[in-house]
Amino acid sequence: MSSLVACGATMQVPFHELRLRPGAQVFNEGDPGTVAFLIRSGRLEIYSERDGQERRIATRGPGEIVGEIAVIDSKPRSASVRALESSHLVVIEPRQISERIEATDPVLRLYLRVALERYRESMSATRPSAAEPLIACKNAIDHDAAIRSISLEHDMRRAIRCNEFVVLYQPIVLLGNRALAGFEALIRWNHPKLGMLSPDKFLPVAEASGLITSITIWVLQHVAKTFPTIVRAAGVTDPELGPFVSINISGRDLATPSFKDAVSSLIDRRALPPTSIKLEVTESALMENAADSIALLNDLRSHGFGIAIDDFGTGYSSLAYLGTIPITTLKIDRSFVNAMSRDVTSKRIVKLVLALADDLNVPVVAEGIESEDDAATLHDMGCTLGQGYLFSKPLSFEKALEFVGASERRNVAGG
Ligand code: C2E
Ligand code: CA
Ligand code: CA
């Protein structure tokens, strides 16, 4: 185990300071790399000694960092450093670095490790060490997971080009009479080698790589192409009176110009009226670029799009944003609906969301309804819409068409 770092530690470490006179040694080549330094003022010299001869490698001044490499990989210092003038340094502890490294994307951690290894290889003077590198410590890097992410990202680019994604439609019904109100479009990836992948297997990679917006645009375009047939099957001549379709968007989309362009072109082509599309966005996604997101959502709303807050209650506790976004629907997260019958707090949260929605004058969709009891309780509490396996799992396009037909017959039969 490295003498420097306890991996996974989350304790906040205060910064220490160091004041040096000209000529003072900061560290020597071969010393263990225990800490790094941020220079607040003064100037440091980085140098190495070969065959009794000193050779200056570089100098560093205010705002620059020295000694960082050894801290990241826990190996001995590859050069010496001393103060050229009176200097004021802030000491950076390894834990302050390791916490940040552990929080980053595994692919970035892999790259960092490889880059450090290459750097060390090129520094022939580096003495071998038994120290365990910081970024290879427990939980810090899962090499296989990082490689899997890279190949998944590579495959995903092809998937977008070659239409390997599939959209399933999960019905959303009126809790009062079970009439069809709309659908949520949910993506799957029919991977040629790995089979049908659910979103949790690939959306995190899509988010991390920035491919998410290309996927959102693909879903938007696919829905614009296929959903009008579902609307027609519902027997309405005016699509604005037919079932709506909900599309999930990520926080990143709201800050990406190509998303805005795709939505504008959807509006121009009039394939599907914006009033029959609800954009589902989570609270945490909204907070990513709050000001830009709020501006774009207001713009989209003015074009007629519905705006649903997804997984409501699981994100930020501040509800201040509710007054700044033209919300048309709140979706109660499945976790509250599932726990409602056994857990008083969950039921209280559901009640609070319903009261809040009433105040905002917007309907609520309860997600993840699996039992008749929960459906009845929610309806009695004033929830108008429901989604869940009790009514239907997500359906292929063909099955969704059948569901529409059956729903029409059910409504006619039921008056
Ligand atoms: P979500 O938006 O909260 O979607 C609801 C999820 O709950 C879906 O999982 C749905 O299949 C599942 N679900 C619905 N009713 C029930 C139920 O009664 N019981 C249980 N156990 N599960 C139920 P899915 O399709 O695996 O999607 C997971 C998440 O992936 C979605 O959660 C959404 O956040 C994301 N997602 C799906 N499609 C897209 C997409 O096209 N774009 C983006 N950005 N995200 C998507
Ligand atoms: Ca959703
Ligand atoms: Ca949800």
Tab-separated table of C-alpha atoms and ligand atoms in Angstrom:
chain	number	residue	atom	x	y	z
A	1	MET	CA	0.000	0.000	0.000
A	2	SER	CA	1.306	3.435	-0.807
A	3	SER	CA	2.480	5.341	2.218
A	4	LEU	CA	0.770	8.403	0.820
A	5	VAL	CA	-2.797	7.730	0.135
A	6	ALA	CA	-5.802	5.989	1.542
A	7	CYS	CA	-7.918	5.494	-1.567
A	8	GLY	CA	-11.581	6.324	-1.371
A	9	ALA	CA	-11.066	8.726	1.528
A	10	THR	CA	-13.496	11.617	1.390
A	11	MET	CA	-12.311	13.731	4.305
A	12	GLN	CA	-11.620	17.346	3.385
A	13	VAL	CA	-7.921	18.129	3.831
A	14	PRO	CA	-6.972	21.728	4.649
A	15	PHE	CA	-4.208	23.367	2.615
A	16	HIS	CA	-0.886	24.066	4.369
A	17	GLU	CA	1.440	26.874	3.372
A	18	LEU	CA	5.165	27.109	3.066
A	19	ARG	CA	7.424	30.183	2.951
A	20	LEU	CA	10.913	29.747	1.527
A	21	ARG	CA	14.098	31.812	1.419
A	22	PRO	CA	16.103	32.053	-1.826
A	23	GLY	CA	18.113	28.861	-2.332
A	24	ALA	CA	15.906	26.737	-0.028
A	25	GLN	CA	15.443	23.181	-1.257
A	26	VAL	CA	11.830	22.118	-1.908
A	27	PHE	CA	12.674	18.480	-2.680
A	28	ASN	CA	15.447	16.342	-4.167
A	29	GLU	CA	15.477	13.930	-7.074
A	30	GLY	CA	14.680	10.434	-5.727
A	31	ASP	CA	12.698	11.709	-2.692
A	32	PRO	CA	9.307	10.062	-2.247
A	33	GLY	CA	6.605	12.117	-3.969
A	34	THR	CA	4.513	13.068	-0.991
A	35	VAL	CA	2.951	16.415	-1.903
A	36	ALA	CA	2.692	18.911	-4.769
A	37	PHE	CA	2.967	22.708	-4.525
A	38	LEU	CA	1.051	25.625	-5.932
A	39	ILE	CA	3.264	28.714	-6.220
A	40	ARG	CA	1.506	31.799	-4.846
A	41	SER	CA	4.535	34.066	-5.219
A	42	GLY	CA	8.236	33.734	-6.008
A	43	ARG	CA	10.036	31.473	-8.491
A	44	LEU	CA	11.229	27.872	-8.325
A	45	GLU	CA	13.873	26.075	-10.347
A	46	ILE	CA	13.442	22.461	-11.470
A	47	TYR	CA	16.804	20.820	-12.165
A	48	SER	CA	18.529	17.451	-12.366
A	49	GLU	CA	22.073	16.296	-11.758
A	50	ARG	CA	23.965	14.094	-14.235
A	51	ASP	CA	27.644	13.133	-13.787
A	52	GLY	CA	28.078	15.808	-11.129
A	53	GLN	CA	26.676	18.512	-13.442
A	54	GLU	CA	23.459	20.396	-12.613
A	55	ARG	CA	21.117	21.007	-15.508
A	56	ARG	CA	18.149	23.359	-15.315
A	57	ILE	CA	14.980	21.770	-16.697
A	58	ALA	CA	12.587	24.668	-16.145
A	59	THR	CA	11.526	27.467	-13.845
A	60	ARG	CA	8.026	27.943	-12.482
A	61	GLY	CA	6.301	31.056	-11.136
A	62	PRO	CA	3.077	32.262	-9.514
A	63	GLY	CA	-0.025	30.230	-10.396
A	64	GLU	CA	2.003	27.210	-11.519
A	65	ILE	CA	2.246	23.790	-9.875
A	66	VAL	CA	5.375	21.745	-9.208
A	67	GLY	CA	5.844	18.185	-7.990
A	68	GLU	CA	2.476	17.005	-9.255
A	69	ILE	CA	3.558	13.889	-11.171
A	70	ALA	CA	5.027	12.024	-8.211
A	71	VAL	CA	1.918	12.779	-6.205
A	72	ILE	CA	-0.313	11.249	-8.841
A	73	ASP	CA	1.682	8.065	-9.354
A	74	SER	CA	3.406	7.822	-5.923
A	75	LYS	CA	6.845	7.285	-7.433
A	76	PRO	CA	10.092	9.044	-6.448
A	77	ARG	CA	10.714	12.611	-7.617
A	78	SER	CA	12.239	12.616	-11.092
A	79	ALA	CA	14.014	15.996	-10.550
A	80	SER	CA	14.995	18.402	-7.778
A	81	VAL	CA	13.357	21.747	-7.020
A	82	ARG	CA	14.648	24.806	-5.124
A	83	ALA	CA	13.570	28.386	-4.575
A	84	LEU	CA	15.258	30.972	-6.795
A	85	GLU	CA	13.810	33.814	-4.739
A	86	SER	CA	11.629	34.265	-1.651
A	87	SER	CA	8.610	32.100	-2.388
A	88	HIS	CA	5.211	31.406	-0.922
A	89	LEU	CA	3.797	27.935	-1.686
A	90	VAL	CA	0.535	26.148	-0.944
A	91	VAL	CA	0.956	22.443	-0.250
A	92	ILE	CA	-1.396	20.131	-2.157
A	93	GLU	CA	-2.002	16.834	-0.358
A	94	PRO	CA	-2.382	13.587	-2.360
A	95	ARG	CA	-5.854	13.045	-0.943
A	96	GLN	CA	-7.009	16.312	-2.491
A	97	ILE	CA	-5.941	14.930	-5.866
A	98	SER	CA	-7.056	11.325	-5.384
A	99	GLU	CA	-10.630	12.334	-4.525
A	100	ARG	CA	-10.871	14.243	-7.772
A	101	ILE	CA	-9.265	11.492	-9.809
A	102	GLU	CA	-11.636	8.902	-8.405
A	103	ALA	CA	-14.599	11.077	-9.336
A	104	THR	CA	-13.629	11.312	-13.013
A	105	ASP	CA	-14.548	9.199	-15.972
A	106	PRO	CA	-12.710	5.794	-16.025
A	107	VAL	CA	-11.514	6.482	-19.562
A	108	LEU	CA	-9.828	9.686	-18.442
A	109	ARG	CA	-8.218	7.819	-15.531
A	110	LEU	CA	-6.885	5.208	-17.939
A	111	TYR	CA	-5.470	7.915	-20.193
A	112	LEU	CA	-3.877	9.650	-17.230
A	113	ARG	CA	-2.250	6.444	-16.057
A	114	VAL	CA	-0.905	5.609	-19.505
A	115	ALA	CA	0.386	9.168	-19.971
A	116	LEU	CA	2.185	9.010	-16.625
A	117	GLU	CA	3.713	5.634	-17.457
A	118	ARG	CA	4.998	7.000	-20.756
A	119	TYR	CA	6.403	10.045	-18.984
A	120	ARG	CA	8.195	7.850	-16.451
A	121	GLU	CA	9.563	5.641	-19.231
A	122	SER	CA	11.029	8.706	-20.888
A	123	MET	CA	12.669	9.843	-17.622
A	124	SER	CA	15.556	7.406	-17.540
A	125	ALA	CA	16.793	8.743	-14.174
A	126	THR	CA	13.688	7.632	-12.329
A	127	ARG	CA	14.518	5.091	-9.682
A	128	PRO	CA	12.285	2.030	-9.522
A	129	SER	CA	9.855	2.011	-6.642
A	130	ALA	CA	7.665	-0.550	-4.992
A	131	ALA	CA	5.074	2.131	-4.290
A	132	GLU	CA	1.623	1.430	-5.598
A	133	PRO	CA	0.568	4.119	-8.068
A	134	LEU	CA	-2.182	6.292	-6.732
A	135	ILE	CA	-4.469	6.033	-9.742
A	136	ALA	CA	-4.178	2.244	-9.892
A	137	CYS	CA	-5.329	1.809	-6.296
A	138	LYS	CA	-8.531	0.119	-5.243
A	139	ASN	CA	-11.644	1.484	-6.978
A	140	ALA	CA	-9.583	4.144	-8.701
A	141	ILE	CA	-9.450	2.450	-12.078
A	142	ASP	CA	-11.182	-0.546	-13.542
A	143	HIS	CA	-9.092	-1.187	-16.601
A	144	ASP	CA	-11.634	-3.530	-18.234
A	145	ALA	CA	-14.496	-1.093	-17.618
A	146	ALA	CA	-12.487	1.722	-19.197
A	147	ILE	CA	-11.691	-0.408	-22.256
A	148	ARG	CA	-15.358	-1.478	-22.466
A	149	SER	CA	-16.402	2.199	-22.398
A	150	ILE	CA	-14.028	3.022	-25.219
A	151	SER	CA	-15.285	0.220	-27.436
A	152	LEU	CA	-18.893	0.998	-26.582
A	153	GLU	CA	-18.317	4.624	-27.557
A	154	HIS	CA	-16.728	3.481	-30.802
A	155	ASP	CA	-19.666	1.148	-31.543
A	156	MET	CA	-22.158	3.858	-30.610
A	157	ARG	CA	-20.967	6.120	-33.416
A	158	ARG	CA	-21.684	3.288	-35.846
A	159	ALA	CA	-25.024	2.598	-34.130
A	160	ILE	CA	-26.182	6.158	-34.799
A	161	ARG	CA	-25.171	5.902	-38.472
A	162	CYS	CA	-26.572	2.414	-38.978
A	163	ASN	CA	-29.848	2.734	-37.068
A	164	GLU	CA	-29.067	0.099	-34.472
A	165	PHE	CA	-31.224	1.878	-31.903
A	166	VAL	CA	-34.818	0.907	-31.274
A	167	VAL	CA	-37.556	3.012	-29.707
A	168	LEU	CA	-40.108	1.327	-27.461
A	169	TYR	CA	-43.332	3.090	-26.516
A	170	GLN	CA	-44.680	2.702	-22.982
A	171	PRO	CA	-48.341	3.703	-22.573
A	172	ILE	CA	-49.385	6.413	-20.113
A	173	VAL	CA	-53.042	6.113	-19.095
A	174	LEU	CA	-55.707	8.132	-17.318
A	175	LEU	CA	-55.997	6.537	-13.880
A	176	GLY	CA	-59.768	7.203	-13.785
A	177	ASN	CA	-60.785	5.041	-16.754
A	178	ARG	CA	-57.494	3.570	-18.026
A	179	ALA	CA	-57.942	5.407	-21.340
A	180	LEU	CA	-54.751	5.928	-23.285
A	181	ALA	CA	-53.331	9.430	-22.818
A	182	GLY	CA	-49.913	9.076	-24.416
A	183	PHE	CA	-46.633	7.172	-24.606
A	184	GLU	CA	-43.104	7.586	-23.370
A	185	ALA	CA	-40.445	6.828	-25.989
A	186	LEU	CA	-37.716	4.665	-24.423
A	187	ILE	CA	-34.560	3.760	-26.252
A	188	ARG	CA	-32.853	0.355	-26.599
A	189	TRP	CA	-29.698	-0.540	-28.530
A	190	ASN	CA	-29.797	-3.670	-30.650
A	191	HIS	CA	-26.039	-4.244	-30.529
A	192	PRO	CA	-24.844	-6.704	-33.206
A	193	LYS	CA	-22.633	-8.609	-30.749
A	194	LEU	CA	-23.990	-7.816	-27.282
A	195	GLY	CA	-27.702	-8.144	-28.109
A	196	MET	CA	-30.443	-5.812	-26.887
A	197	LEU	CA	-28.976	-3.298	-24.430
A	198	SER	CA	-31.078	-1.301	-21.971
A	199	PRO	CA	-30.333	2.426	-21.559
A	200	ASP	CA	-28.411	2.012	-18.287
A	201	LYS	CA	-25.818	-0.043	-20.201
A	202	PHE	CA	-24.944	2.678	-22.707
A	203	LEU	CA	-26.406	6.073	-21.798
A	204	PRO	CA	-23.721	6.799	-19.172
A	205	VAL	CA	-21.068	6.312	-21.897
A	206	ALA	CA	-23.135	8.467	-24.258
A	207	GLU	CA	-23.313	11.216	-21.613
A	208	ALA	CA	-19.595	11.053	-20.824
A	209	SER	CA	-18.562	11.092	-24.487
A	210	GLY	CA	-20.997	13.796	-25.573
A	211	LEU	CA	-22.731	11.420	-28.011
A	212	ILE	CA	-25.945	11.766	-26.032
A	213	THR	CA	-27.216	14.673	-28.131
A	214	SER	CA	-26.787	12.732	-31.384
A	215	ILE	CA	-28.830	9.976	-29.746
A	216	THR	CA	-31.529	12.395	-28.573
A	217	ILE	CA	-31.725	13.810	-32.106
A	218	TRP	CA	-31.960	10.288	-33.510
A	219	VAL	CA	-34.868	9.536	-31.119
A	220	LEU	CA	-36.597	12.826	-32.004
A	221	GLN	CA	-36.360	12.086	-35.717
A	222	HIS	CA	-37.417	8.470	-35.279
A	223	VAL	CA	-40.438	9.469	-33.208
A	224	ALA	CA	-41.381	12.182	-35.738
A	225	LYS	CA	-41.348	9.482	-38.432
A	226	THR	CA	-43.181	6.694	-36.579
A	227	PHE	CA	-45.492	8.338	-34.070
A	228	PRO	CA	-47.943	9.917	-36.605
A	229	THR	CA	-49.028	6.357	-37.529
A	230	ILE	CA	-49.836	5.703	-33.867
A	231	VAL	CA	-51.831	8.960	-33.724
A	232	ARG	CA	-53.778	7.925	-36.828
A	233	ALA	CA	-54.456	4.498	-35.308
A	234	ALA	CA	-56.042	6.300	-32.360
A	235	GLY	CA	-58.686	7.474	-34.849
A	236	VAL	CA	-58.239	11.212	-34.395
A	237	THR	CA	-58.074	13.504	-37.377
A	238	ASP	CA	-56.464	16.337	-35.446
A	239	PRO	CA	-53.113	15.110	-34.068
A	240	GLU	CA	-53.362	17.722	-31.325
A	241	LEU	CA	-56.243	15.722	-29.895
A	242	GLY	CA	-54.448	12.384	-30.159
A	243	PRO	CA	-52.069	10.690	-27.740
A	244	PHE	CA	-48.951	12.660	-26.793
A	245	VAL	CA	-45.424	11.290	-26.863
A	246	SER	CA	-42.813	11.975	-24.200
A	247	ILE	CA	-39.152	12.130	-25.162
A	248	ASN	CA	-36.291	12.058	-22.639
A	249	ILE	CA	-33.691	14.767	-23.050
A	250	SER	CA	-30.437	15.206	-21.195
A	251	GLY	CA	-29.037	18.355	-19.599
A	252	ARG	CA	-26.318	18.440	-22.198
A	253	ASP	CA	-28.860	18.610	-25.044
A	254	LEU	CA	-30.176	21.911	-23.756
A	255	ALA	CA	-26.721	23.450	-24.132
A	256	THR	CA	-26.005	21.958	-27.576
A	257	PRO	CA	-26.827	23.988	-30.720
A	258	SER	CA	-27.478	20.869	-32.851
A	259	PHE	CA	-30.323	19.930	-30.510
A	260	LYS	CA	-31.965	23.315	-31.033
A	261	ASP	CA	-31.498	22.945	-34.817
A	262	ALA	CA	-33.061	19.467	-34.775
A	263	VAL	CA	-36.065	20.764	-32.855
A	264	SER	CA	-36.439	23.735	-35.213
A	265	SER	CA	-36.377	21.470	-38.241
A	266	LEU	CA	-38.986	19.246	-36.582
A	267	ILE	CA	-41.207	22.298	-36.141
A	268	ASP	CA	-40.624	23.396	-39.751
A	269	ARG	CA	-41.423	19.982	-41.210
A	270	ARG	CA	-44.657	19.786	-39.219
A	271	ALA	CA	-44.398	15.992	-39.078
A	272	LEU	CA	-45.715	16.037	-35.565
A	273	PRO	CA	-47.193	19.112	-33.882
A	274	PRO	CA	-45.050	20.323	-30.947
A	275	THR	CA	-48.183	20.262	-28.799
A	276	SER	CA	-48.196	16.463	-28.976
A	277	ILE	CA	-44.556	16.222	-27.823
A	278	LYS	CA	-43.519	16.421	-24.170
A	279	LEU	CA	-39.850	16.863	-23.422
A	280	GLU	CA	-38.888	15.058	-20.207
A	281	VAL	CA	-36.000	16.544	-18.303
A	282	THR	CA	-34.745	15.675	-14.825
A	283	GLU	CA	-34.152	18.250	-12.099
A	284	SER	CA	-30.427	17.524	-12.033
A	285	ALA	CA	-30.186	17.915	-15.829
A	286	LEU	CA	-31.815	21.328	-15.486
A	287	MET	CA	-29.213	22.430	-12.982
A	288	GLU	CA	-26.295	21.626	-15.332
A	289	ASN	CA	-26.627	24.863	-17.303
A	290	ALA	CA	-29.464	26.427	-15.392
A	291	ALA	CA	-29.683	29.811	-17.148
A	292	ASP	CA	-29.317	28.442	-20.712
A	293	SER	CA	-31.596	25.485	-20.015
A	294	ILE	CA	-34.334	27.684	-18.613
A	295	ALA	CA	-34.110	30.063	-21.598
A	296	LEU	CA	-34.315	27.212	-24.124
A	297	LEU	CA	-37.178	25.475	-22.315
A	298	ASN	CA	-39.137	28.724	-22.305
A	299	ASP	CA	-38.509	29.070	-26.032
A	300	LEU	CA	-39.590	25.472	-26.687
A	301	ARG	CA	-42.712	25.956	-24.603
A	302	SER	CA	-43.607	29.047	-26.627
A	303	HIS	CA	-43.566	26.794	-29.706
A	304	GLY	CA	-46.060	24.477	-28.020
A	305	PHE	CA	-43.866	21.675	-26.626
A	306	GLY	CA	-44.889	20.241	-23.265
A	307	ILE	CA	-42.224	20.213	-20.539
A	308	ALA	CA	-42.251	17.399	-17.984
A	309	ILE	CA	-39.998	17.212	-14.938
A	310	ASP	CA	-38.889	13.583	-14.747
A	311	ASP	CA	-38.069	11.594	-11.584
A	312	PHE	CA	-39.471	14.489	-9.595
A	313	GLY	CA	-38.430	14.468	-5.939
A	314	THR	CA	-35.125	12.652	-6.460
A	315	GLY	CA	-33.041	15.641	-7.517
A	316	TYR	CA	-32.381	19.039	-6.056
A	317	SER	CA	-34.176	20.138	-2.936
A	318	SER	CA	-34.501	23.744	-4.033
A	319	LEU	CA	-37.776	24.212	-5.839
A	320	ALA	CA	-36.985	27.785	-6.853
A	321	TYR	CA	-36.570	26.734	-10.495
A	322	LEU	CA	-40.241	25.726	-10.675
A	323	GLY	CA	-41.208	29.371	-10.972
A	324	THR	CA	-38.856	29.968	-13.898
A	325	ILE	CA	-39.747	27.023	-16.148
A	326	PRO	CA	-43.035	26.636	-17.970
A	327	ILE	CA	-43.679	23.131	-16.643
A	328	THR	CA	-46.682	21.281	-18.037
A	329	THR	CA	-46.302	17.911	-16.207
A	330	LEU	CA	-44.620	16.491	-13.110
A	331	LYS	CA	-43.580	12.826	-13.074
A	332	ILE	CA	-43.338	11.191	-9.643
A	333	ASP	CA	-40.383	8.871	-9.472
A	334	ARG	CA	-40.966	5.130	-9.404
A	335	SER	CA	-39.098	4.775	-6.092
A	336	PHE	CA	-41.813	6.738	-4.213
A	337	VAL	CA	-44.644	4.903	-5.959
A	338	ASN	CA	-43.115	1.504	-5.144
A	339	ALA	CA	-42.503	2.330	-1.487
A	340	MET	CA	-45.755	4.217	-0.922
A	341	SER	CA	-47.707	1.265	0.496
A	342	ARG	CA	-45.055	0.376	3.123
A	343	ASP	CA	-43.355	3.660	3.826
A	344	VAL	CA	-45.157	6.660	5.306
A	345	THR	CA	-42.501	9.126	4.159
A	346	SER	CA	-42.825	8.056	0.512
A	347	LYS	CA	-46.575	8.434	0.701
A	348	ARG	CA	-46.131	11.898	2.209
A	349	ILE	CA	-43.800	12.850	-0.637
A	350	VAL	CA	-46.361	11.663	-3.199
A	351	LYS	CA	-49.018	13.775	-1.452
A	352	LEU	CA	-46.726	16.805	-1.423
A	353	VAL	CA	-45.947	16.454	-5.133
A	354	LEU	CA	-49.660	16.199	-5.902
A	355	ALA	CA	-50.389	19.315	-3.817
A	356	LEU	CA	-47.567	21.197	-5.514
A	357	ALA	CA	-48.779	20.137	-8.973
A	358	ASP	CA	-52.283	21.271	-8.050
A	359	ASP	CA	-50.845	24.635	-7.088
A	360	LEU	CA	-48.929	24.855	-10.367
A	361	ASN	CA	-52.035	23.662	-12.175
A	362	VAL	CA	-50.255	20.816	-13.982
A	363	PRO	CA	-51.098	17.085	-14.144
A	364	VAL	CA	-48.951	14.424	-12.482
A	365	VAL	CA	-47.830	11.121	-14.015
A	366	ALA	CA	-47.062	8.463	-11.390
A	367	GLU	CA	-44.328	6.192	-12.738
A	368	GLY	CA	-43.711	2.516	-12.072
A	369	ILE	CA	-47.244	1.517	-11.066
A	370	GLU	CA	-47.239	-2.267	-10.726
A	371	SER	CA	-50.293	-3.026	-8.563
A	372	GLU	CA	-54.009	-2.305	-8.689
A	373	ASP	CA	-53.804	-1.125	-5.069
A	374	ASP	CA	-51.228	1.534	-5.891
A	375	ALA	CA	-53.213	2.642	-8.961
A	376	ALA	CA	-56.370	3.004	-6.845
A	377	THR	CA	-54.561	4.822	-4.011
A	378	LEU	CA	-52.952	7.267	-6.452
A	379	HIS	CA	-56.252	7.923	-8.182
A	380	ASP	CA	-57.931	8.561	-4.805
A	381	MET	CA	-55.139	10.968	-3.918
A	382	GLY	CA	-55.898	13.007	-7.050
A	383	CYS	CA	-53.227	11.752	-9.452
A	384	THR	CA	-54.596	11.822	-12.991
A	385	LEU	CA	-52.068	9.869	-15.041
A	386	GLY	CA	-50.174	6.622	-14.544
A	387	GLN	CA	-47.430	4.628	-16.222
A	388	GLY	CA	-46.177	1.212	-15.222
A	389	TYR	CA	-46.110	-2.511	-15.818
A	390	LEU	CA	-49.682	-2.782	-14.454
A	391	PHE	CA	-50.907	-1.096	-17.637
A	392	SER	CA	-48.135	-2.145	-20.002
A	393	LYS	CA	-44.411	-2.649	-20.309
A	394	PRO	CA	-42.622	-0.603	-23.002
A	395	LEU	CA	-43.878	-1.890	-26.393
A	396	SER	CA	-42.443	-2.260	-29.868
A	397	PHE	CA	-43.980	0.035	-32.499
A	398	GLU	CA	-46.244	-2.806	-33.737
A	399	LYS	CA	-47.412	-3.713	-30.225
A	400	ALA	CA	-47.998	-0.025	-29.462
A	401	LEU	CA	-50.307	0.125	-32.496
A	402	GLU	CA	-52.202	-2.912	-31.151
A	403	PHE	CA	-52.413	-1.245	-27.739
A	404	VAL	CA	-53.952	1.864	-29.329
A	405	GLY	CA	-56.544	-0.284	-31.127
A	406	ALA	CA	-57.421	-2.219	-27.956
A	407	SER	CA	-57.557	0.990	-25.925
A	408	GLU	CA	-59.996	2.562	-28.399
A	409	ARG	CA	-62.262	-0.480	-28.204
A	410	ARG	CA	-62.017	-0.493	-24.402
A	411	ASN	CA	-62.986	3.165	-24.190
A	412	VAL	CA	-65.921	2.768	-26.559
A	413	ALA	CA	-67.114	-0.347	-24.681
A	414	GLY	CA	-66.662	1.419	-21.363
A	415	GLY	CA	-68.466	4.561	-22.627
B	1	C2E	P1	-37.216	7.026	-17.031
B	1	C2E	O1	-37.284	8.196	-17.933
B	1	C2E	O2	-37.564	7.243	-15.611
B	1	C2E	O3	-38.125	5.926	-17.702
B	1	C2E	C1	-38.907	5.024	-16.972
B	1	C2E	C2	-38.178	3.751	-16.763
B	1	C2E	O4	-38.904	2.952	-15.854
B	1	C2E	C3	-38.056	2.909	-18.041
B	1	C2E	O5	-36.863	2.158	-17.943
B	1	C2E	C4	-39.281	1.996	-17.928
B	1	C2E	O6	-39.131	0.799	-18.673
B	1	C2E	C5	-39.237	1.726	-16.452
B	1	C2E	N1	-40.560	1.341	-15.946
B	1	C2E	C6	-41.759	1.807	-16.332
B	1	C2E	N2	-42.751	1.253	-15.615
B	1	C2E	C7	-42.147	0.409	-14.740
B	1	C2E	C8	-42.646	-0.475	-13.721
B	1	C2E	O7	-43.838	-0.592	-13.467
B	1	C2E	N3	-41.716	-1.180	-13.011
B	1	C2E	C9	-40.398	-1.088	-13.256
B	1	C2E	N4	-39.572	-1.830	-12.533
B	1	C2E	N5	-39.901	-0.283	-14.226
B	1	C2E	C10	-40.767	0.469	-14.955
B	1	C2E	P2	-35.851	2.095	-19.158
B	1	C2E	O8	-36.598	2.010	-20.462
B	1	C2E	O9	-34.869	1.029	-18.828
B	1	C2E	O10	-35.159	3.494	-19.114
B	1	C2E	C11	-34.343	3.843	-18.040
B	1	C2E	C12	-33.958	5.278	-18.127
B	1	C2E	O11	-33.121	5.532	-19.254
B	1	C2E	C13	-35.134	6.217	-18.307
B	1	C2E	O12	-35.722	6.401	-17.063
B	1	C2E	C14	-34.467	7.438	-18.858
B	1	C2E	O13	-33.875	8.181	-17.817
B	1	C2E	C15	-33.379	6.838	-19.697
B	1	C2E	N6	-33.810	6.821	-21.100
B	1	C2E	C16	-34.558	5.918	-21.765
B	1	C2E	N7	-34.693	6.272	-23.063
B	1	C2E	C17	-33.999	7.438	-23.219
B	1	C2E	C18	-33.748	8.307	-24.336
B	1	C2E	O14	-34.227	8.122	-25.470
B	1	C2E	N8	-32.966	9.395	-24.088
B	1	C2E	C19	-32.471	9.665	-22.847
B	1	C2E	N9	-31.722	10.761	-22.683
B	1	C2E	N10	-32.705	8.884	-21.787
B	1	C2E	C20	-33.455	7.775	-21.979
B	2	CA	CA	-38.562	9.702	-18.537
B	3	CA	CA	-38.738	8.806	-14.750
